XYZ file of N, CA and C in Angstrom:
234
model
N 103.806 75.530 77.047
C 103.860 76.453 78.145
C 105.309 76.892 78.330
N 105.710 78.189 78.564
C 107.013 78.354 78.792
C 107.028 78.914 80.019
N 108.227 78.854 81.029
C 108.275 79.311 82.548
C 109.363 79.475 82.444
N 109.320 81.288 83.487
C 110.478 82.199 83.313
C 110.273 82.104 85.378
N 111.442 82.273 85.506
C 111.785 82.194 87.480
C 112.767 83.182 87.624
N 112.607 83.643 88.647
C 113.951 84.580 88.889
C 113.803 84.577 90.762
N 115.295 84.539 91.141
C 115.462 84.294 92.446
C 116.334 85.028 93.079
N 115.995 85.704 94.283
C 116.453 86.683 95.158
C 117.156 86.430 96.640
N 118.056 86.125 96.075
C 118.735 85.925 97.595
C 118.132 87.174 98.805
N 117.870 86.806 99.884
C 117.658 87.953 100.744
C 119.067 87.955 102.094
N 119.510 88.960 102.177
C 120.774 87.977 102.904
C 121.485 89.709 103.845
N 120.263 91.183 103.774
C 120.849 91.922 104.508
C 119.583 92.617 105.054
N 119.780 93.634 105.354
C 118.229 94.430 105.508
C 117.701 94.962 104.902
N 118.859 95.806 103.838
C 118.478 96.164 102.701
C 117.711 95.273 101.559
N 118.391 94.188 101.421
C 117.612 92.721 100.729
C 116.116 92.840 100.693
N 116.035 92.527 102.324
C 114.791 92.480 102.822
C 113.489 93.169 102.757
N 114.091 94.623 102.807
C 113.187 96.129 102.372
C 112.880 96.074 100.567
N 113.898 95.340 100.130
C 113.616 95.242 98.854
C 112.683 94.447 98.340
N 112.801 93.161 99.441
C 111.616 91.975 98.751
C 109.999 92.653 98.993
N 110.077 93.379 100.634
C 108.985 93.853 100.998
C 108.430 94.750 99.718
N 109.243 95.881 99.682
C 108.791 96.170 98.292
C 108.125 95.409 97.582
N 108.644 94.921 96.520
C 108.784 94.342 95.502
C 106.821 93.158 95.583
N 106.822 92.717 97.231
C 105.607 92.421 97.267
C 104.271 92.960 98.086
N 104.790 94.354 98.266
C 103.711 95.647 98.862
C 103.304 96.019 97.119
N 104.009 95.889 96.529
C 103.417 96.357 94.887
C 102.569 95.312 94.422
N 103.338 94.042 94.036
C 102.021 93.259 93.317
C 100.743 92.712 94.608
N 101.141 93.128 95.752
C 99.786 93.258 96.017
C 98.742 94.070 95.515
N 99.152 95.278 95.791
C 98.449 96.472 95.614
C 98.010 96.363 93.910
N 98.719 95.914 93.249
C 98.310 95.619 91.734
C 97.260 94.323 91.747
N 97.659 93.247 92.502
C 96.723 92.173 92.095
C 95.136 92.961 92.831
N 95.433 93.512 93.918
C 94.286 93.766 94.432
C 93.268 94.977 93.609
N 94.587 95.909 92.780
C 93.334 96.875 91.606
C 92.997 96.205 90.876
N 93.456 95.411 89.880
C 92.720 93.881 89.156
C 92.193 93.597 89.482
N 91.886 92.692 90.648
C 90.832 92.385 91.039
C 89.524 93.234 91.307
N 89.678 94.328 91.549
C 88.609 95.179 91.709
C 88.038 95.077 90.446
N 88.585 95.656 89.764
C 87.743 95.972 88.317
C 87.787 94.935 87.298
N 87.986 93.433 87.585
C 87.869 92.233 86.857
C 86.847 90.795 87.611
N 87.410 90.971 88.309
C 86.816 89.999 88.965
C 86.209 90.325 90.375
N 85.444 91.794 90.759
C 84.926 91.934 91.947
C 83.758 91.166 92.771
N 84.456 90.683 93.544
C 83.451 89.739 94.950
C 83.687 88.671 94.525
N 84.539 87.717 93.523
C 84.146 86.619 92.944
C 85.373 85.498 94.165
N 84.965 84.453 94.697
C 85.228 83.770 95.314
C 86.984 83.568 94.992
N 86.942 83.722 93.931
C 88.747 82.933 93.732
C 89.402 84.306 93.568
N 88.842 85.469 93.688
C 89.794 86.692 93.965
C 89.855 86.834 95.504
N 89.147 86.574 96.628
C 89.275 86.695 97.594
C 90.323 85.978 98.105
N 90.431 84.829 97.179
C 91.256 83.855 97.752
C 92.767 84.222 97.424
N 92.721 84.782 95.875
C 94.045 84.705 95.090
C 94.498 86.408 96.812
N 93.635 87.259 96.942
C 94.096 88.312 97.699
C 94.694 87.986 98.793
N 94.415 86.933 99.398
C 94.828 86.474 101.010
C 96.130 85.738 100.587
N 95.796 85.083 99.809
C 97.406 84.414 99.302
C 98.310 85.609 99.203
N 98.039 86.527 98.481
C 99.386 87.628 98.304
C 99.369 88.565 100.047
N 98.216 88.640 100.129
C 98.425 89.813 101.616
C 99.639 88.793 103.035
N 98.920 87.345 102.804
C 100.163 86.750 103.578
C 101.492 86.641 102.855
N 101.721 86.739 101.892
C 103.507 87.007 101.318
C 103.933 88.398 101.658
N 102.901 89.388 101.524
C 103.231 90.540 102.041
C 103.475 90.683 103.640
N 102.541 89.987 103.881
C 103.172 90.304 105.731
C 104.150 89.662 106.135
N 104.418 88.183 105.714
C 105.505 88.109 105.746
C 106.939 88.133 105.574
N 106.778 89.181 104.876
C 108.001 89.729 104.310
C 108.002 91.277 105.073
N 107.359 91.950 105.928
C 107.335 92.876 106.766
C 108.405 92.375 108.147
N 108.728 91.350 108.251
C 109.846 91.368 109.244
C 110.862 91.013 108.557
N 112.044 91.872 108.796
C 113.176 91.529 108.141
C 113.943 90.657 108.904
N 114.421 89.636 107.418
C 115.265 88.244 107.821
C 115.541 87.730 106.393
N 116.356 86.568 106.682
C 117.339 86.536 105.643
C 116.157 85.445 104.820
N 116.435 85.003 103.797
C 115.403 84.301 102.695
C 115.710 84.315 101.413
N 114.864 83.746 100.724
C 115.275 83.650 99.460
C 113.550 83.786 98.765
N 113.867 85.078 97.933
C 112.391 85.083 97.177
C 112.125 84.938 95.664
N 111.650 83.983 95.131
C 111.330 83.118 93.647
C 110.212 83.572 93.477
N 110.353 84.258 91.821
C 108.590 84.529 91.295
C 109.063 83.740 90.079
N 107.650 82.911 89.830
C 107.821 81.869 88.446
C 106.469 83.028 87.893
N 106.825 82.529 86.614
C 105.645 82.853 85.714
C 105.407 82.023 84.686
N 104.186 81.249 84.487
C 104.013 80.340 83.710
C 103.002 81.084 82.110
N 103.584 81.169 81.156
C 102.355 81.650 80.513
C 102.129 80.105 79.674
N 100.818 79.960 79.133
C 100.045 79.259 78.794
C 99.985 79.631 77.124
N 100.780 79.039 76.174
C 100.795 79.300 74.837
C 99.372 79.215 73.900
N 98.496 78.987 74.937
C 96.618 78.294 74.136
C 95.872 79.386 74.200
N 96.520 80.765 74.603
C 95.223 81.686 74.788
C 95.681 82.642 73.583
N 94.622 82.899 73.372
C 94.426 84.023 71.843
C 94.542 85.671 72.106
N 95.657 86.015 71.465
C 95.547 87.875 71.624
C 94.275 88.263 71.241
């Protein structure tokens, strides 16, 4: 398995508008995926509420620090 992280100081307002960004998008992406992969299925509802609360909370600006890991899994076949 290899894991890539990258970390965002949040530390102005501008920062902040940036993280919001940054997770108003992969919502909106995990949530078209999900539509057309996995629609109604129990662990997309779930994976959606997990991201819609990172998104709201990142709608008030304040200082933070935001980490996205990504783990890929070397066992799955192109």
């Amino acid at each position: 398995m290899s894991r890539y992280e990258a970390s965002f100081e949040i530390d102005s307002k501008t920062d902040s508008y940036a993280a919001r960004r940054i997770l108003e998008r992969v919502y909106d992406t995990v949530r078209e995926e999900s539509r057309s992969v996995r629609d109604g299925s129990e662990d997309t509802t779930t994976l959606l509420q997990e991201f819609k609360t990172l998104r709201d909370a990142a709608k008030r600006p304040t200082t933070g620090k935001l980490t996205i890991t990504y783990e890929r899994y070397d066992d799955l076949d192109d």
